[in-house]
XYZ file of C-alpha atoms in Angstrom:
625
model
C 20.326 -12.843 -71.932
C 21.810 -15.549 -69.749
C 22.753 -12.924 -67.175
C 19.187 -11.543 -67.197
C 17.792 -15.034 -66.695
C 20.187 -15.687 -63.817
C 19.339 -12.330 -62.246
C 15.607 -13.074 -62.574
C 16.129 -16.514 -61.038
C 18.028 -15.051 -58.058
C 15.279 -12.493 -57.538
C 12.608 -15.194 -57.479
C 14.681 -17.299 -55.079
C 15.199 -14.325 -52.747
C 11.486 -13.470 -52.854
C 10.534 -17.092 -52.169
C 13.001 -17.214 -49.288
C 11.534 -14.072 -47.731
C 8.000 -15.425 -48.088
C 8.939 -18.671 -46.362
C 10.866 -16.791 -43.680
C 7.876 -14.521 -42.936
C 5.528 -17.489 -42.893
C 7.740 -19.345 -40.415
C 7.970 -16.238 -38.215
C 4.179 -15.870 -38.226
C 3.582 -19.521 -37.406
C 6.263 -19.413 -34.676
C 4.674 -16.371 -33.106
C 1.198 -17.868 -33.316
C 2.452 -21.139 -31.822
C 4.102 -19.205 -28.966
C 0.953 -17.206 -28.160
C -1.227 -20.342 -28.433
C 1.110 -22.152 -26.031
C 1.128 -19.192 -23.650
C -2.654 -18.866 -23.814
C -3.019 -22.544 -22.917
C -0.794 -22.034 -19.869
C -2.062 -18.775 -18.313
C -5.669 -18.353 -19.466
C -8.463 -18.995 -17.010
C -10.244 -22.310 -17.405
C -13.057 -23.671 -15.272
C -11.549 -27.143 -15.413
C -8.342 -25.982 -13.717
C -8.048 -24.655 -10.155
C -8.201 -20.847 -10.285
C -5.286 -20.327 -7.880
C -3.004 -22.397 -10.126
C -3.927 -20.365 -13.212
C -3.506 -17.116 -11.336
C -0.093 -18.152 -10.075
C 1.077 -19.056 -13.584
C -0.346 -15.818 -14.950
C 1.420 -13.660 -12.378
C 4.648 -15.619 -12.686
C 4.621 -14.832 -16.400
C 3.779 -11.141 -15.891
C 6.474 -10.664 -13.231
C 9.028 -12.449 -15.360
C 8.276 -10.182 -18.338
C 8.424 -7.017 -16.203
C 11.969 -7.816 -15.010
C 11.922 -4.756 -12.764
C 12.494 -6.307 -9.345
C 13.661 -9.857 -9.969
C 17.030 -11.014 -8.750
C 19.924 -8.984 -7.449
C 22.221 -7.161 -9.852
C 26.022 -7.080 -9.341
C 26.664 -5.068 -6.165
C 29.340 -2.466 -5.560
C 31.733 -3.174 -2.715
C 34.909 -1.187 -2.044
C 34.699 0.362 -5.516
C 34.305 -2.967 -7.360
C 31.245 -4.711 -8.771
C 30.697 -8.152 -7.260
C 28.690 -10.773 -9.206
C 29.362 -13.865 -7.119
C 26.111 -14.948 -5.417
C 27.706 -15.836 -2.071
C 29.582 -12.550 -1.925
C 26.459 -10.577 -2.838
C 24.603 -12.258 0.031
C 27.391 -11.223 2.399
C 27.362 -7.619 1.128
C 23.618 -7.380 1.634
C 23.803 -8.909 5.105
C 26.490 -6.418 6.142
C 24.347 -3.565 4.803
C 21.283 -4.700 6.735
C 23.322 -5.151 9.908
C 24.857 -1.665 9.600
C 21.515 0.135 10.059
C 20.779 -1.438 13.435
C 20.957 0.783 16.537
C 23.331 -0.638 19.165
C 21.794 -0.608 22.646
C 23.381 1.736 25.206
C 23.031 -0.150 28.478
C 24.220 2.828 30.562
C 21.675 5.229 29.107
C 18.839 6.323 31.395
C 15.293 5.683 30.152
C 13.275 8.780 29.268
C 10.402 9.611 31.588
C 6.956 8.427 30.477
C 3.925 10.184 31.836
C 1.262 7.515 31.376
C 0.818 4.341 33.372
C -1.996 2.091 32.128
C -3.514 -0.978 33.840
C -1.908 -4.349 33.097
C -3.333 -6.510 30.363
C -4.457 -10.029 31.218
C -2.122 -12.959 30.612
C -2.708 -14.834 27.376
C -4.153 -18.357 27.446
C -4.397 -20.321 24.198
C -6.981 -23.007 23.459
C -6.686 -25.988 21.134
C -9.741 -24.846 19.201
C -8.161 -21.463 18.520
C -4.876 -23.019 17.353
C -6.699 -25.423 15.021
C -8.631 -22.520 13.497
C -5.357 -20.678 12.777
C -3.874 -23.816 11.201
C -6.907 -24.271 8.941
C -6.621 -20.678 7.741
C -3.003 -21.019 6.661
C -2.085 -20.041 3.091
C -0.293 -23.082 1.676
C 1.509 -20.990 -0.920
C 3.526 -19.115 1.713
C 7.277 -19.802 1.912
C 8.698 -21.826 4.740
C 10.988 -20.407 7.419
C 14.316 -21.653 8.765
C 12.680 -24.756 10.305
C 11.566 -25.898 6.803
C 8.098 -26.898 8.027
C 5.715 -26.085 5.157
C 2.250 -24.608 5.679
C 0.697 -27.404 3.641
C 1.704 -30.027 6.246
C 0.551 -27.863 9.150
C -2.805 -27.282 7.512
C -3.354 -30.843 6.351
C -2.736 -32.297 9.844
C -4.246 -29.413 11.810
C -6.398 -31.647 13.989
C -3.480 -33.825 15.075
C -1.016 -30.943 15.511
C -3.264 -28.439 17.272
C -3.048 -29.961 20.817
C 0.768 -30.225 20.657
C 1.233 -26.710 19.294
C -1.158 -25.330 21.887
C 0.951 -26.901 24.648
C 4.138 -25.442 23.165
C 2.543 -22.019 22.754
C 1.280 -21.861 26.333
C 4.619 -23.057 27.761
C 6.484 -20.492 25.632
C 4.287 -17.689 27.037
C 4.483 -18.947 30.629
C 8.260 -19.263 30.690
C 9.039 -16.250 28.464
C 11.136 -18.494 26.234
C 11.245 -18.637 22.434
C 12.905 -21.549 20.564
C 16.109 -20.618 18.751
C 14.652 -21.542 15.330
C 11.859 -19.050 15.932
C 14.464 -16.309 16.496
C 16.152 -16.937 13.162
C 15.234 -15.330 9.865
C 16.110 -15.930 6.249
C 16.227 -12.532 4.600
C 15.152 -12.124 0.983
C 16.348 -8.863 -0.663
C 13.684 -7.055 -2.724
C 14.761 -4.186 -5.003
C 13.003 -0.895 -4.221
C 14.241 1.868 -6.545
C 17.403 3.716 -7.479
C 20.729 2.219 -8.559
C 20.631 -1.591 -8.594
C 24.317 -1.868 -7.691
C 23.754 -0.288 -4.263
C 22.934 -2.773 -1.500
C 21.027 -0.064 0.387
C 18.403 -0.026 -2.372
C 17.272 -3.571 -1.528
C 14.560 -4.007 1.119
C 15.052 -6.902 3.562
C 12.031 -9.181 3.897
C 12.381 -11.803 6.617
C 11.051 -15.319 6.251
C 10.399 -16.677 9.747
C 8.961 -19.943 11.042
C 5.251 -20.404 10.375
C 4.592 -21.863 13.836
C 6.065 -18.746 15.426
C 3.898 -16.564 13.201
C 0.821 -18.372 14.507
C 1.802 -17.528 18.076
C 2.557 -13.950 16.998
C -0.999 -13.698 15.626
C -2.356 -14.653 19.022
C -0.114 -12.201 20.882
C -0.952 -9.377 18.477
C -4.697 -10.037 18.799
C -4.546 -9.883 22.622
C -2.341 -6.772 22.702
C -4.649 -4.991 20.235
C -7.661 -5.813 22.426
C -5.832 -4.212 25.364
C -4.847 -1.137 23.329
C -8.397 -0.706 22.025
C -9.965 -1.147 25.446
C -7.996 1.727 26.911
C -7.819 3.717 23.617
C -4.026 3.846 23.864
C -3.064 4.210 20.183
C -3.376 7.799 18.912
C -6.255 8.465 16.549
C -4.030 9.993 13.874
C -2.289 6.613 13.338
C -3.959 4.725 10.483
C -1.334 2.114 9.658
C -1.814 -1.597 10.424
C -5.079 -0.967 12.304
C -8.541 -2.347 11.801
C -11.089 -0.061 10.099
C -8.223 2.196 9.011
C -6.299 2.444 5.768
C -4.518 4.789 3.412
C -7.933 5.830 2.137
C -9.335 6.809 5.530
C -6.170 8.743 6.303
C -6.227 10.615 3.011
C -9.972 11.399 3.102
C -9.792 13.111 6.494
C -6.506 14.866 5.704
C -7.578 16.273 2.322
C -10.953 17.343 3.747
C -9.161 19.385 6.389
C -6.805 20.882 3.804
C -9.592 21.861 1.376
C -11.638 23.309 4.219
C -8.697 25.503 5.210
C -8.186 26.526 1.595
C -11.885 27.249 1.224
C -11.620 29.555 4.273
C -8.539 31.310 2.790
C -6.307 29.792 5.463
C -2.806 28.643 4.500
C -1.666 25.229 5.715
C 2.015 24.315 5.856
C 2.852 20.608 5.690
C 6.176 19.010 6.579
C 6.454 15.570 4.967
C 8.902 13.614 7.155
C 10.898 10.540 6.209
C 12.266 8.112 8.798
C 15.556 6.492 7.871
C 15.275 2.635 8.189
C 12.537 3.133 10.779
C 11.603 -0.490 11.470
C 15.219 -1.547 11.861
C 16.295 1.180 14.284
C 13.838 0.663 17.167
C 15.969 0.063 20.315
C 14.696 -3.042 22.090
C 15.064 -1.870 25.700
C 13.308 1.436 25.028
C 10.548 -0.408 23.225
C 10.083 -2.756 26.186
C 9.945 0.270 28.468
C 7.091 1.716 26.424
C 5.284 -1.634 26.358
C 5.428 -1.749 30.144
C 4.167 1.833 30.343
C 1.119 0.932 28.198
C 0.231 -1.998 30.478
C 1.820 -4.835 28.473
C 3.529 -6.547 31.375
C 3.928 -9.950 32.997
C 4.286 -13.035 30.837
C 3.366 -11.168 27.653
C 6.181 -8.659 28.105
C 8.540 -11.491 28.988
C 7.646 -13.322 25.813
C 8.063 -10.220 23.624
C 11.464 -9.623 25.266
C 12.510 -13.212 24.496
C 11.167 -12.842 20.936
C 13.435 -9.808 20.333
C 16.496 -11.040 22.233
C 19.378 -12.890 20.586
C 17.840 -12.850 17.113
C 20.016 -13.710 14.089
C 19.504 -13.380 10.391
C 21.119 -14.461 7.164
C 20.540 -13.394 3.581
C 19.448 -16.168 1.219
C 20.071 -15.509 -2.424
C 19.669 -17.970 -5.320
C 20.265 -20.969 -3.053
C 23.297 -19.421 -1.316
C 23.200 -18.235 2.271
C 25.377 -15.629 3.984
C 26.850 -16.007 7.421
C 24.560 -15.278 10.358
C 24.577 -11.838 11.990
C 22.875 -10.671 15.202
C 19.785 -8.464 15.057
C 20.403 -5.890 17.800
C 17.448 -3.541 17.140
C 14.101 -3.348 15.381
C 11.751 -6.143 14.476
C 12.013 -8.447 11.447
C 10.246 -7.001 8.387
C 7.859 -9.774 7.454
C 6.930 -10.785 10.983
C 3.394 -10.443 12.353
C 4.378 -8.749 15.604
C 6.884 -6.238 14.174
C 4.404 -3.644 12.764
C 2.411 -3.482 15.989
C 5.554 -3.004 18.063
C 6.548 -0.109 15.815
C 3.135 1.557 16.219
C 3.488 1.325 19.989
C 7.032 2.726 19.857
C 6.094 5.908 17.939
C 2.729 6.313 19.650
C 3.957 9.208 21.816
C 5.396 11.184 18.889
C 2.293 13.425 18.493
C 2.538 14.380 22.170
C 5.887 16.085 21.605
C 4.390 18.787 19.310
C 1.572 21.323 19.425
C 0.920 21.148 15.682
C -1.165 18.359 14.126
C 0.353 15.104 12.935
C -0.720 12.294 10.668
C 0.874 8.848 10.926
C 0.644 5.791 8.699
C 3.240 3.403 10.182
C 6.491 5.309 9.537
C 4.973 7.857 7.111
C 4.607 11.067 9.078
C 3.187 14.502 8.273
C 3.421 17.540 10.568
C 1.117 20.454 9.626
C -0.373 23.647 10.934
C -2.641 26.488 9.911
C -0.564 29.555 9.053
C -2.316 32.834 9.766
C 0.785 34.888 10.633
C 4.532 34.455 10.939
C 4.280 33.274 14.550
C 2.551 30.113 13.272
C 5.584 29.408 11.100
C 7.830 29.827 14.130
C 5.646 27.461 16.131
C 5.821 24.843 13.371
C 9.615 25.238 13.283
C 9.697 24.795 17.074
C 7.725 21.581 16.667
C 10.232 20.380 14.103
C 12.953 20.969 16.671
C 10.924 18.988 19.215
C 10.666 16.085 16.767
C 14.435 16.186 16.295
C 14.777 15.996 20.080
C 12.248 13.102 20.242
C 14.231 11.301 17.566
C 17.486 11.619 19.501
C 15.850 10.610 22.785
C 14.321 7.419 21.421
C 17.059 6.312 19.031
C 15.215 6.954 15.789
C 16.511 8.960 12.813
C 14.862 11.270 10.285
C 16.340 11.652 6.812
C 16.342 15.481 6.269
C 17.395 15.201 2.637
C 14.214 13.274 1.877
C 11.929 15.545 3.923
C 10.236 18.562 2.319
C 7.698 21.280 3.010
C 4.528 22.142 1.108
C 2.314 25.211 1.557
C -1.367 24.664 0.707
C -2.647 28.059 -0.382
C -4.048 29.986 -3.348
C -3.015 33.370 -1.949
C -0.873 35.609 -4.143
C 1.098 36.636 -1.073
C 1.497 33.497 1.043
C 3.483 33.347 4.259
C 6.910 32.018 3.273
C 9.270 30.358 5.684
C 12.314 28.131 5.302
C 11.931 25.192 7.684
C 15.033 23.522 9.069
C 15.437 20.008 10.441
C 18.682 19.029 12.170
C 20.505 21.929 10.546
C 19.310 21.024 7.054
C 17.061 23.443 5.132
C 14.061 21.503 3.872
C 13.212 21.715 0.224
C 10.009 23.662 -0.549
C 7.907 21.894 -3.213
C 4.691 22.599 -5.119
C 3.587 18.961 -5.091
C 4.315 16.133 -2.694
C 3.500 12.454 -2.733
C 1.878 11.031 0.392
C 0.568 7.463 0.641
C 0.602 7.175 -3.161
C -1.359 10.387 -3.808
C 0.147 13.562 -5.300
C -0.992 16.575 -3.265
C -0.499 19.992 -4.923
C -0.146 23.402 -3.325
C -3.590 24.535 -4.593
C -5.373 21.156 -4.066
C -5.697 20.656 -7.787
C -5.665 16.975 -8.734
C -4.272 17.560 -12.193
C -0.683 16.551 -11.274
C -1.968 13.328 -9.703
C -4.204 12.500 -12.683
C -1.311 13.152 -15.073
C 0.907 10.813 -13.068
C -1.529 7.917 -12.871
C -2.665 8.119 -16.507
C 0.963 8.143 -17.671
C 1.728 5.113 -15.523
C -1.467 3.317 -16.580
C -0.781 3.861 -20.291
C 2.770 2.529 -19.885
C 1.396 -0.633 -18.218
C -1.206 -0.993 -20.959
C 1.573 -0.751 -23.555
C 3.434 -3.469 -21.694
C 0.369 -5.723 -21.866
C -0.075 -5.071 -25.583
C 3.524 -6.146 -26.224
C 3.679 -9.113 -23.910
C 0.142 -10.514 -23.748
C -0.959 -10.891 -27.360
C -3.442 -13.684 -26.734
C -7.027 -14.194 -27.907
C -8.667 -14.939 -24.570
C -10.649 -11.855 -23.557
C -11.198 -12.991 -19.990
C -7.495 -13.196 -19.253
C -6.701 -9.865 -20.937
C -9.611 -8.261 -19.105
C -8.294 -9.609 -15.809
C -4.844 -8.234 -16.628
C -6.324 -4.792 -17.378
C -8.345 -4.716 -14.168
C -5.464 -5.924 -11.997
C -2.625 -3.876 -13.481
C -4.151 -0.844 -15.204
C -7.512 -0.016 -13.696
C -6.257 -0.548 -10.155
C -3.768 2.314 -10.753
C -6.488 4.543 -12.140
C -8.759 3.971 -9.131
C -6.378 3.861 -6.182
C -8.030 6.076 -3.495
C -10.205 7.697 -6.147
C -12.633 8.704 -3.389
C -10.036 11.312 -2.462
C -9.202 12.841 -5.833
C -12.179 12.113 -8.155
C -12.096 14.869 -10.845
C -14.987 17.221 -11.702
C -13.694 18.746 -14.958
C -14.592 17.059 -18.216
C -10.991 17.349 -19.386
C -9.678 15.163 -16.557
C -12.615 12.729 -16.787
C -11.939 12.225 -20.495
C -8.246 11.696 -19.870
C -9.009 8.832 -17.521
C -11.705 7.332 -19.753
C -9.390 7.333 -22.765
C -7.137 4.830 -21.023
C -10.042 2.465 -20.477
C -11.187 2.909 -24.102
C -7.686 1.973 -25.327
C -7.815 -1.066 -23.043
C -11.204 -2.082 -24.530
C -9.668 -2.102 -28.020
C -6.768 -4.208 -26.726
C -8.989 -6.785 -24.985
C -11.396 -7.160 -27.908
C -8.594 -6.823 -30.474
C -10.595 -4.311 -32.525
C -8.337 -1.495 -33.633
C -10.133 -0.325 -36.773
C -11.122 3.356 -36.541
C -14.730 2.556 -37.518
C -15.170 0.131 -34.619
C -17.420 1.442 -31.846
C -15.602 1.541 -28.503
C -18.962 1.977 -26.747
C -20.079 -1.357 -28.156
C -16.817 -2.894 -26.910
C -17.381 -1.529 -23.402
C -20.936 -2.886 -23.386
C -19.699 -6.234 -24.659
C -17.108 -6.386 -21.865
C -19.656 -5.104 -19.308
C -17.287 -2.348 -18.206
C -19.031 0.678 -16.665
C -17.351 4.040 -17.104
C -14.671 4.947 -14.598
C -16.780 7.893 -13.502
C -19.644 5.561 -12.524
C -17.196 3.383 -10.600
C -15.697 6.382 -8.811
C -19.112 7.644 -7.743
C -20.029 4.162 -6.573
C -16.830 3.969 -4.553
C -17.528 7.361 -2.950
C -21.022 6.301 -1.963
C -19.742 2.982 -0.650
C -17.233 4.812 1.563
C -19.982 7.133 2.830
C -22.081 4.037 3.644
C -19.143 2.617 5.621
C -18.747 5.913 7.481
C -22.459 6.154 8.274
C -22.523 2.558 9.586
C -19.221 2.833 11.531
C -17.475 0.294 9.313
C -14.412 2.529 9.119
C -12.709 4.649 11.765
C -14.101 8.015 10.614
C -16.539 9.581 13.059
C -19.622 10.596 10.968
C -20.609 13.302 13.507
C -17.347 15.150 12.763
C -17.940 15.405 9.019
C -21.605 15.003 8.135
C -24.655 16.550 9.775
C -28.271 15.318 9.706
C -30.757 17.931 8.384
C -32.872 19.868 10.846
C -36.144 19.270 8.966
C -38.316 16.225 9.529
C -38.361 13.192 7.247
C -40.411 13.822 4.082
C -41.176 11.881 0.932
C -38.303 13.708 -0.798
C -35.569 12.451 1.533
C -34.609 9.253 3.291
C -33.732 8.354 6.934
C -29.991 8.970 6.427
C -30.441 12.240 4.568
C -27.499 14.603 5.310
C -27.159 18.350 5.388
C -25.345 19.651 2.320
C -22.192 21.732 2.607
C -22.064 25.422 1.841
C -19.498 25.784 -0.967
C -18.267 28.618 -3.148
C -15.294 26.971 -4.828
C -15.176 23.928 -7.070
C -12.184 22.336 -5.354
C -14.189 22.148 -2.099
C -17.579 21.538 -3.739
C -16.292 18.397 -5.492
C -14.139 17.083 -2.642
C -15.190 13.884 -0.917
C -17.742 14.897 1.688
C -19.560 17.800 -0.058
C -19.898 15.967 -3.381
C -20.683 12.542 -1.928
C -23.442 13.934 0.322
C -25.213 15.456 -2.695
C -25.278 12.105 -4.526
C -26.090 10.275 -1.303
C -29.177 12.418 -0.699
C -30.489 11.654 -4.185
C -30.403 7.871 -3.686
C -33.723 5.982 -3.384
C -34.910 4.805 0.000
C -34.473 1.168 -1.032
C -30.736 1.616 -1.618
C -29.998 3.653 1.523
C -31.682 1.032 3.740
C -29.674 -1.865 2.265
C -29.102 -4.484 4.951
C -25.460 -5.182 4.089
C -22.481 -3.524 2.467
C -22.424 -5.997 -0.430
C -26.097 -5.421 -1.125
C -25.523 -1.664 -1.065
C -22.635 -1.946 -3.543
C -24.740 -3.926 -5.994
C -27.745 -1.620 -5.759
C -25.648 1.527 -6.110
C -23.761 0.153 -9.120
C -27.020 -0.733 -10.891
C -28.625 2.597 -9.981
C -25.709 4.668 -11.268
C -25.361 2.587 -14.444
C -29.016 3.084 -15.296
C -28.873 6.809 -14.504
C -26.083 7.617 -16.993
């Protein structure tokens, strides 16, 4: 009996202990989430930028996918010392530079454009740049913060203007402005390989201001004489990944609709920005009319540059930068565009460029077309050797766009390496398939979006709906809608797959997981329109931009006004519909968007501004569904 009483007493003690333990765990978790909610949730009494910064600091810290530098492998050993890791990274970044061959003759350039005017800077312009500075940006080697420059813009503007003008006149750049602190950012692959960390250069803010002025003037010159090739959509006004993809996929679907095979070669430059030889770049600048004091200043900007890797407060030794432009500078991207501007002239096939992302493609009607495309590949290899660049054949591949049962097959070769033939290829974040089906892309983005949503459910268990809604829109919905004007689905199966992700997110934001809860009510409560409505609105918005020349897509090349006169059933911007016999062309961007566009009321089409058009279209589509 005594033993039974003792056993019963122990059981009650254990049960009581477990109850107290579980209670403490619940209260600890609740206290943690309450504390977190107080820190990161949006509050009208606190400056929005501060809340956003804390929110994103928390999210990035929880992701832990690209923070810090892991132990790096060097000579077969893993190195964990911060100073040594900085040295390893600096040696890696220095190894990819292209040493200048001073005895090499410059290649012949056929063009010779008029000279651009010398740049003169005004105090008013400098003050405007100072006032537009983002105070959250990191400082460069001179340690002058943007906050000070912005706060005392009126007092500093005259002095900086004098320095800027003298720097341009004399073709001289201060030594601090030619230094860079390099921050390594992990890309993908094995974290112990230094080559998998991207170098981002932090340069002096004052120098960046002058770079902005130089870039603006050079772009005006390039635009005046239409020097940059039209197929280049990177780092250019009115152009983006979306404009590039819309025009490319329209051409591919048109060919497919006409039973014409299109072979694409997706090319990958190896360390493109770092390999540009300075003297050859300056030769091209001179050829395009960028001469005089501007060319002298650019030459001084590139000459005798040094960089050091800064990692967790430790800095490596300084190493010279003998080629390329610093990644993170303002001028660097424009210089790269100018350097590869003549690449399309070396081939007879079509090219598409977005900075260093390059596609070579051609209609294939018989085997001779394959041979021509191969010849163009050889020409690109010759161009690469001539100008000191380097393709990475192992990362290049070929894709044939066709639905034919007996397509033309050809094994393309680049620099002696047989390119891999694939059924799907990723270009500018979009998965293009051999039959122009968007199922592989939709599968990829929904998988990624659901993983991110799961991450939020685990790491953002707070009550505030506004913050959770903001997290969903920023991290999940942005993935589901990236360039959706290009790939918007027409089958109910794919539409439902996308909508299911948003419906799961609605349950998460409202914290209503019971199976009897109405998700439609949740969506109405959150004021979230369906993704299909948003995609149609985005397509119409893009068509509005094209019609009003707000993007660099010529409307005359893609849409045609109807031949009949204006009637009560159409509006002033009514477009001729496309003749289609296949769904993949019928529901592509231009054919499908034009049909919806023609059905819009006159009051929406004649909206006086883009923002007004967006609002009217969103309301119209929401009320129509």
